[in-house]
Coordinates of C-alpha atoms in Angstrom, one line a residue:
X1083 CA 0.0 0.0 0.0
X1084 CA 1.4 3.8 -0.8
X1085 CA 1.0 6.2 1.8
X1086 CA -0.5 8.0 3.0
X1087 CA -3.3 5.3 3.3
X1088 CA -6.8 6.0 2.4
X1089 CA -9.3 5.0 5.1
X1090 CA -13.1 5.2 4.3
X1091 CA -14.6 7.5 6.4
X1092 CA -17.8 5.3 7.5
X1093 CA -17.5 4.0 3.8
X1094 CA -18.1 6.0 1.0
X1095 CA -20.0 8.3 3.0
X1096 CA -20.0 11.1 0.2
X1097 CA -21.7 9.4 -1.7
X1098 CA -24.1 6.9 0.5
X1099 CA -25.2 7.0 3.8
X1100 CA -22.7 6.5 6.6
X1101 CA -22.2 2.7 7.9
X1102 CA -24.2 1.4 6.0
X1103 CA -23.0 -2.3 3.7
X1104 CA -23.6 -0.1 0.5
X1105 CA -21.4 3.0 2.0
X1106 CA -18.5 0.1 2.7
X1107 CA -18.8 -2.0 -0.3
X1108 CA -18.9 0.9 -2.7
X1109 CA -15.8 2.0 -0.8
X1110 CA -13.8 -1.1 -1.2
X1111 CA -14.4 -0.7 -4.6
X1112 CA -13.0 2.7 -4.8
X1113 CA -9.5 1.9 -3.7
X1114 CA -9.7 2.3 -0.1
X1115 CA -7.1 0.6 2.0
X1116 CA -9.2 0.4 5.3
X1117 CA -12.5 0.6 6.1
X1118 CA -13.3 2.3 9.4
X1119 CA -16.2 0.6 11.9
X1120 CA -17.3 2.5 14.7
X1121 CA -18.9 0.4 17.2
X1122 CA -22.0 0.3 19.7
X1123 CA -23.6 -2.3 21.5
X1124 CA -27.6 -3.0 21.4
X1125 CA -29.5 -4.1 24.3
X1126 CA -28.9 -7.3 23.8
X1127 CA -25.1 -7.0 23.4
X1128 CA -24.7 -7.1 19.9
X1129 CA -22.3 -4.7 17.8
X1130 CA -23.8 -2.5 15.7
X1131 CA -21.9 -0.4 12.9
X1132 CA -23.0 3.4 14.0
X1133 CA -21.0 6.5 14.6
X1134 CA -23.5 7.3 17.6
X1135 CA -24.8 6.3 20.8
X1136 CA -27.8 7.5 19.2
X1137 CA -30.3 7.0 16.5
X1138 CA -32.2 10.1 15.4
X1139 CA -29.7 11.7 13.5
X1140 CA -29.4 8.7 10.9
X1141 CA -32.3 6.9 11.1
X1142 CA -36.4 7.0 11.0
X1143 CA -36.3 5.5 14.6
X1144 CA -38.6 9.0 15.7
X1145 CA -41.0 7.8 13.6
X1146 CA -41.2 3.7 14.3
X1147 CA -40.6 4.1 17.8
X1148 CA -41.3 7.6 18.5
X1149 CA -42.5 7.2 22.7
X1150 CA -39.1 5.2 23.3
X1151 CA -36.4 8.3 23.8
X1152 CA -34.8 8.8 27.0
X1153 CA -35.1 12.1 29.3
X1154 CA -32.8 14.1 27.5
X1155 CA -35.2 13.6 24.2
X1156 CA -32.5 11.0 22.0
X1157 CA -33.2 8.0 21.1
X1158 CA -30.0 5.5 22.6
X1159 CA -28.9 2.2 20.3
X1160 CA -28.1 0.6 24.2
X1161 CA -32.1 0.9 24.6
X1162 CA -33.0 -1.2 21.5
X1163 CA -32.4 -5.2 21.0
X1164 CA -30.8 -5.6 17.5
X1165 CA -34.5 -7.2 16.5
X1166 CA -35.9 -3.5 16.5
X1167 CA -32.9 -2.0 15.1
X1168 CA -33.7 -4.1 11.9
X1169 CA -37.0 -2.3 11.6
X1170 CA -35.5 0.7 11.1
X1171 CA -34.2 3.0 7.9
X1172 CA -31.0 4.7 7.7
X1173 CA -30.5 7.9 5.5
X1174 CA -28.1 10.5 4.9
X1175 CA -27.1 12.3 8.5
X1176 CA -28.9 15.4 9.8
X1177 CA -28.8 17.7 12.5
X1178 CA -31.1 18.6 15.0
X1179 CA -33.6 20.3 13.2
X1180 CA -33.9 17.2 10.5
X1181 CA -31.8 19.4 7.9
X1182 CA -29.4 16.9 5.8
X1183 CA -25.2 18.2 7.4
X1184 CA -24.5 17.7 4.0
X1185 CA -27.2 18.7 1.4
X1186 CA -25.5 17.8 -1.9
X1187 CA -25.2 13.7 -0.7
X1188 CA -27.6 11.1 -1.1
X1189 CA -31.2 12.2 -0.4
X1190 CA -32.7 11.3 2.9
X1191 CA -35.8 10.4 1.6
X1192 CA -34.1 7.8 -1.0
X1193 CA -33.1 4.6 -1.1
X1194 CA -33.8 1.2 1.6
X1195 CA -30.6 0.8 4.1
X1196 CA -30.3 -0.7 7.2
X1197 CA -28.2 -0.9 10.6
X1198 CA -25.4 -3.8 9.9
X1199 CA -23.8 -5.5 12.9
X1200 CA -19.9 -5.5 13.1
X1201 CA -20.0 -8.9 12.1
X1202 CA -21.9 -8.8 8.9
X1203 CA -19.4 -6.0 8.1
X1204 CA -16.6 -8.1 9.3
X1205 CA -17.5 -10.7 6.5
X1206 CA -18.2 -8.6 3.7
X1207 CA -14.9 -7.3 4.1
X1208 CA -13.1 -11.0 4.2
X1209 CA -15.5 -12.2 1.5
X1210 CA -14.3 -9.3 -1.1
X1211 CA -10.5 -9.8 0.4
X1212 CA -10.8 -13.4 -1.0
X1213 CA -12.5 -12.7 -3.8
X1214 CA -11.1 -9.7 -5.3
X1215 CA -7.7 -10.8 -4.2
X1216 CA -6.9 -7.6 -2.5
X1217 CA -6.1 -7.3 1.3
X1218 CA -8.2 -4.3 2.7
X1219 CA -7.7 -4.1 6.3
X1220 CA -10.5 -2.8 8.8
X1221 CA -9.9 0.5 11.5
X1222 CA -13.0 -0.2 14.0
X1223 CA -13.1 2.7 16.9
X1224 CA -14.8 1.9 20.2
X1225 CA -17.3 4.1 21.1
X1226 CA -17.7 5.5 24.6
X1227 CA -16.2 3.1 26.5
X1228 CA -16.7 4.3 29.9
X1229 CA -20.7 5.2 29.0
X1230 CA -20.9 1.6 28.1
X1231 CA -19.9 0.1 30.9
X1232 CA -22.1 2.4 33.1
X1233 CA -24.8 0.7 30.8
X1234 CA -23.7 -2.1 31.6
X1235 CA -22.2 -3.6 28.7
X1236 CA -17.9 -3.8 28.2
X1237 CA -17.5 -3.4 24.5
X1238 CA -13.9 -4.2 24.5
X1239 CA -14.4 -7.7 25.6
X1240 CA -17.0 -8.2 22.9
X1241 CA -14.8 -6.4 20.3
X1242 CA -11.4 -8.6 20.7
X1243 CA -12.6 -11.9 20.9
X1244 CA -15.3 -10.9 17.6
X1245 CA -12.2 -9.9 15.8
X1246 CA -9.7 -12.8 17.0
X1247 CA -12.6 -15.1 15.2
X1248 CA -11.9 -13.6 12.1
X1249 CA -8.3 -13.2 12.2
X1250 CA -7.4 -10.4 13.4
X1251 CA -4.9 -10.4 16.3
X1252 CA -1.4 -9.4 15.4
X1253 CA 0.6 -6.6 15.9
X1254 CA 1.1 -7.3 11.4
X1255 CA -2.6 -7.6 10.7
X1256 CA -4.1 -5.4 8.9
X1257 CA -6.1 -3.5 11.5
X1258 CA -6.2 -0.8 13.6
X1259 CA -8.3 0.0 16.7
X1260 CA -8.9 3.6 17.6
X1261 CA -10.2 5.5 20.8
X1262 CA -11.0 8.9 21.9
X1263 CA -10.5 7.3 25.1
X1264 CA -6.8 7.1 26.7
X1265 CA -7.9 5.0 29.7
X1266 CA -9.1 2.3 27.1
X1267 CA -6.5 2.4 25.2
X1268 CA -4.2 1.6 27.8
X1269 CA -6.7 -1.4 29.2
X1270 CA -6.6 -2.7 26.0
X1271 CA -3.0 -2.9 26.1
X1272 CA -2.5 -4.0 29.4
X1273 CA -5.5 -5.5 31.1
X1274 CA -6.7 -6.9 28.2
X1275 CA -4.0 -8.2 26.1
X1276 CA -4.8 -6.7 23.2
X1277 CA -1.5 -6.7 20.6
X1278 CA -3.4 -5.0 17.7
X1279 CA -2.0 -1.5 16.2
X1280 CA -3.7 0.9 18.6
X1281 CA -4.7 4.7 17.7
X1282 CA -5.0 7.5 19.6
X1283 CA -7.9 9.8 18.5
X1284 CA -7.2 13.4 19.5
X1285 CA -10.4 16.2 19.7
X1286 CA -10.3 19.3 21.9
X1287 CA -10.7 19.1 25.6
X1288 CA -14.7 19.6 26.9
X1289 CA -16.4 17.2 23.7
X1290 CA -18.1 14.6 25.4
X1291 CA -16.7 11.5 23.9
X1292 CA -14.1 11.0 27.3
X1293 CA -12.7 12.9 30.1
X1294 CA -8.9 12.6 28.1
X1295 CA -6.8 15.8 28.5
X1296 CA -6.0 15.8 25.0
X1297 CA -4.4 19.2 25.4
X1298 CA -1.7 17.2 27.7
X1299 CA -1.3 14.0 24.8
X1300 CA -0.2 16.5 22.4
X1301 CA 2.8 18.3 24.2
X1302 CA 5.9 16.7 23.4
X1303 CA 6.1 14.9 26.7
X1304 CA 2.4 13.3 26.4
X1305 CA 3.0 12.3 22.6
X1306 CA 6.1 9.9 24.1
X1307 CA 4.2 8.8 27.0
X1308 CA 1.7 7.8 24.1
X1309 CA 4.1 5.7 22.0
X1310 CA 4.5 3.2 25.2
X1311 CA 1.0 2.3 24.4
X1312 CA -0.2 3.5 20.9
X1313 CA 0.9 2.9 17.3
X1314 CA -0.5 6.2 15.9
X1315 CA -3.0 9.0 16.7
X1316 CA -5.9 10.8 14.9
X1317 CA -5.9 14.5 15.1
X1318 CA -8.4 16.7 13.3
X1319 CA -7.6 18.6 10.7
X1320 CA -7.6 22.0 12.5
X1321 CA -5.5 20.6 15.0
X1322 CA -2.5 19.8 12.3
X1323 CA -2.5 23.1 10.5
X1324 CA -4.1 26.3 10.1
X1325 CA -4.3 29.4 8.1
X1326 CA -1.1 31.8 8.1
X1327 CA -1.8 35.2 9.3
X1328 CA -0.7 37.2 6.1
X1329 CA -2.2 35.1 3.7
X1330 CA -4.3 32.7 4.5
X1331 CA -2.0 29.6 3.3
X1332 CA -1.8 26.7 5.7
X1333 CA 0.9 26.5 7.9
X1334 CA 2.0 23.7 10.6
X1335 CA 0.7 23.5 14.1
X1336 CA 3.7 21.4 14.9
X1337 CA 2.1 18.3 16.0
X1338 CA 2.4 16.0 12.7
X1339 CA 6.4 16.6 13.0
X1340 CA 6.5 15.8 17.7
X1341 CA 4.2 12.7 16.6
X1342 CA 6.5 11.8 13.8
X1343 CA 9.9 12.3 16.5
X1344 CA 8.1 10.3 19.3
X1345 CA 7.7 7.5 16.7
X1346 CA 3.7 7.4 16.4
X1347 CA 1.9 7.1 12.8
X1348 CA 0.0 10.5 12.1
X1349 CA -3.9 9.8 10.2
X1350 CA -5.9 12.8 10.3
X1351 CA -9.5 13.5 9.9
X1352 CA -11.6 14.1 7.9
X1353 CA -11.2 14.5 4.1
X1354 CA -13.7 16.0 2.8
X1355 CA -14.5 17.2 -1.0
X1356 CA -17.5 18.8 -0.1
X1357 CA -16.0 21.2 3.3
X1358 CA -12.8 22.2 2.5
X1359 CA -11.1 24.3 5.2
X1360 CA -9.8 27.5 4.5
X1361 CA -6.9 28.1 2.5
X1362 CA -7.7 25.3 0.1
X1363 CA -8.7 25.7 -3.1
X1364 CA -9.3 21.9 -4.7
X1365 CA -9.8 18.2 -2.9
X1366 CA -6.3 17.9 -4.5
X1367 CA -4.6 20.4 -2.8
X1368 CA -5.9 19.5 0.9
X1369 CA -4.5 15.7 0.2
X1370 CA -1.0 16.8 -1.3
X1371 CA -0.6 19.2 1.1
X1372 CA -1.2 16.9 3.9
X1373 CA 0.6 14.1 1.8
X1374 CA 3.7 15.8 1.0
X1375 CA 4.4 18.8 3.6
X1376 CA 3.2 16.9 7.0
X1377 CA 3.9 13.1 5.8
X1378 CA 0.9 11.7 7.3
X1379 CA 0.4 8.2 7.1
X1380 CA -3.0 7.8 6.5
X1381 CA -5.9 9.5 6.4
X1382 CA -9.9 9.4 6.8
X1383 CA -12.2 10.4 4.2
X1384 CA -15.4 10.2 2.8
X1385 CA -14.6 10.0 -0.7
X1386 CA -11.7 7.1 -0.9
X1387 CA -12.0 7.6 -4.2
X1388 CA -10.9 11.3 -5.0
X1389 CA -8.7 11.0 -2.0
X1390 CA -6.8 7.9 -4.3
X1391 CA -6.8 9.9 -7.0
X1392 CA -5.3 12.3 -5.3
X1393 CA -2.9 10.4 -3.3
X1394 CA -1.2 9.4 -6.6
X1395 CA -1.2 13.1 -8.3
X1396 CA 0.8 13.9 -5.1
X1397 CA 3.0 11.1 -5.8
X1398 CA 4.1 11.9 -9.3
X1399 CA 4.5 15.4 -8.3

């Protein structure tokens, strides 16, 4: 595989909705070189492919089941039994107010897709490896840990043993597990055993996907304290660059070059054709710039196959 490697964004998730065996299939197909899962457990502790802990955004679950939210008004996968979850249709994501994020994507009111478990995923991704002849490797991300296990559910011990089963559980296997959440990361490693290539997901401090002082992982001394543990971390975008004061060009934050010299892999997020940030003119220019003045090693996006494209324009630069 070249670098830096493309890794589909929830699948194709430009071009179909997110998570969904279309959005990964149709990815696989464009080039990508891993497939990202992010993973939730139902009621009755199964693994569900879903970027949330919650429902409404992505699917009609307001509709079929519309007396079932919880206090705070959201609709929680943890209070559904996979069953139910099969009732339901997933569409394009929107925000609060049931606007499409993205309004140029598939339409929400299109098309028939449904909720997949991890391990449905799991084997369309071996079944095309074998027969395509192509060795696409899988990045799942475990999804609020700590949350879980106040539900009552350890997603970690559901996770490792699902992948061992097919496969994957070597340092050289093509698979990496990612966390927003330091504290599993280092169970993982430790407690657990777990020998897989481990990432670091970085966001800024006060989101609510852990209580991690990412502010303290990205100071020179955190990133080598993280390279006992992890392989590689995930910083955003705006965390790796931003625009120069004179002219609006992107410039280096810093952090791609200290993760690089404590010895950690660098695969930012996200890569998008359709939200550039500023200071980039073209799809093109955000991936060769990423490519060619940072050296990441990877990167997310939801177009694998403008970001390959890409990727080798960069190279024969």
């Amino acid at each position: 595989m070249s670098r830096p490697l493309i890794i589909a964004h929830r699948g194709a998730s430009g071009y179909l909705p997110e998570h969904t065996l279309e959005a990964k299939a149709l990815a696989y197909g464009q080039g990508a070189d891993y497939l990202e899962q992010d993973v939730v457990a139902t009621r009755d502790d199964r693994l569900v492919v879903l970027h949330d802990i919650h429902l409404e955004r992505v699917t009609d679950v307001a509709l079929r089941y519309p007396d079932r939210h919880r206090r705070d008004g959201r609709w929680y996968v943890r209070d559904f039994d996979l069953a139910e979850l099969r009732t339901l249709s997933v569409h394009e994501r929107c925000d609060a107010a049931g606007k499409p994020v993205f309004p140029g994507r598939f339409p929400v009111d299109a098309g028939r897709f449904r909720i997949a478990t991890l391990e449905e995923e799991l084997e369309l991704v071996c079944g095309l490896n074998r027969s395509t002849r192509r060795t696409v490797g899988v990045y799942p991300e475990i999804k609020r840990p700590t949350w879980h296990r106040s539900e009552g559910v350890d997603v970690a011990r559901l996770l490792l043993p699902l992948l061992a089963d097919f496969g994957w559980h070597r340092r050289e296997d093509p698979i990496f597990v990612q966390c927003f959440d330091a504290d599993e990361l280092r169970r993982l490693r430790t407690a657990l055993g777990c020998d897989l290539k481990l990432v670091q997901l970085l966001e800024e401090n006060g989101h609510n996907e852990s209580d991690t002082d990412y502010a303290a992982l990205q100071s020179p001394p955190g990133l080598t304290a993280l390279a006992r543990t992890v392989d590689a971390v995930g910083p955003s975008l705006g965390q790796l660059q931003r625009p120069a004061a004179i002219d609006g060009q992107p410039i280096s934050t810093g952090l791609a070059e200290a993760a690089h010299t404590a010895g950690l892999l660098v695969h930012p997020y996200t890569f998008r054709a359709d939200a550039l940030p500023a200071g980039f003119a073209s799809f093109a220019s955000l991936v060769a710039w990423f490519a060619t003045e940072l050296g990441i090693d990877g990167l997310f996006t939801d177009f694998p196959d403008r970001a390959l494209e890409a990727r080798e324009g960069a190279a024969g630069t």
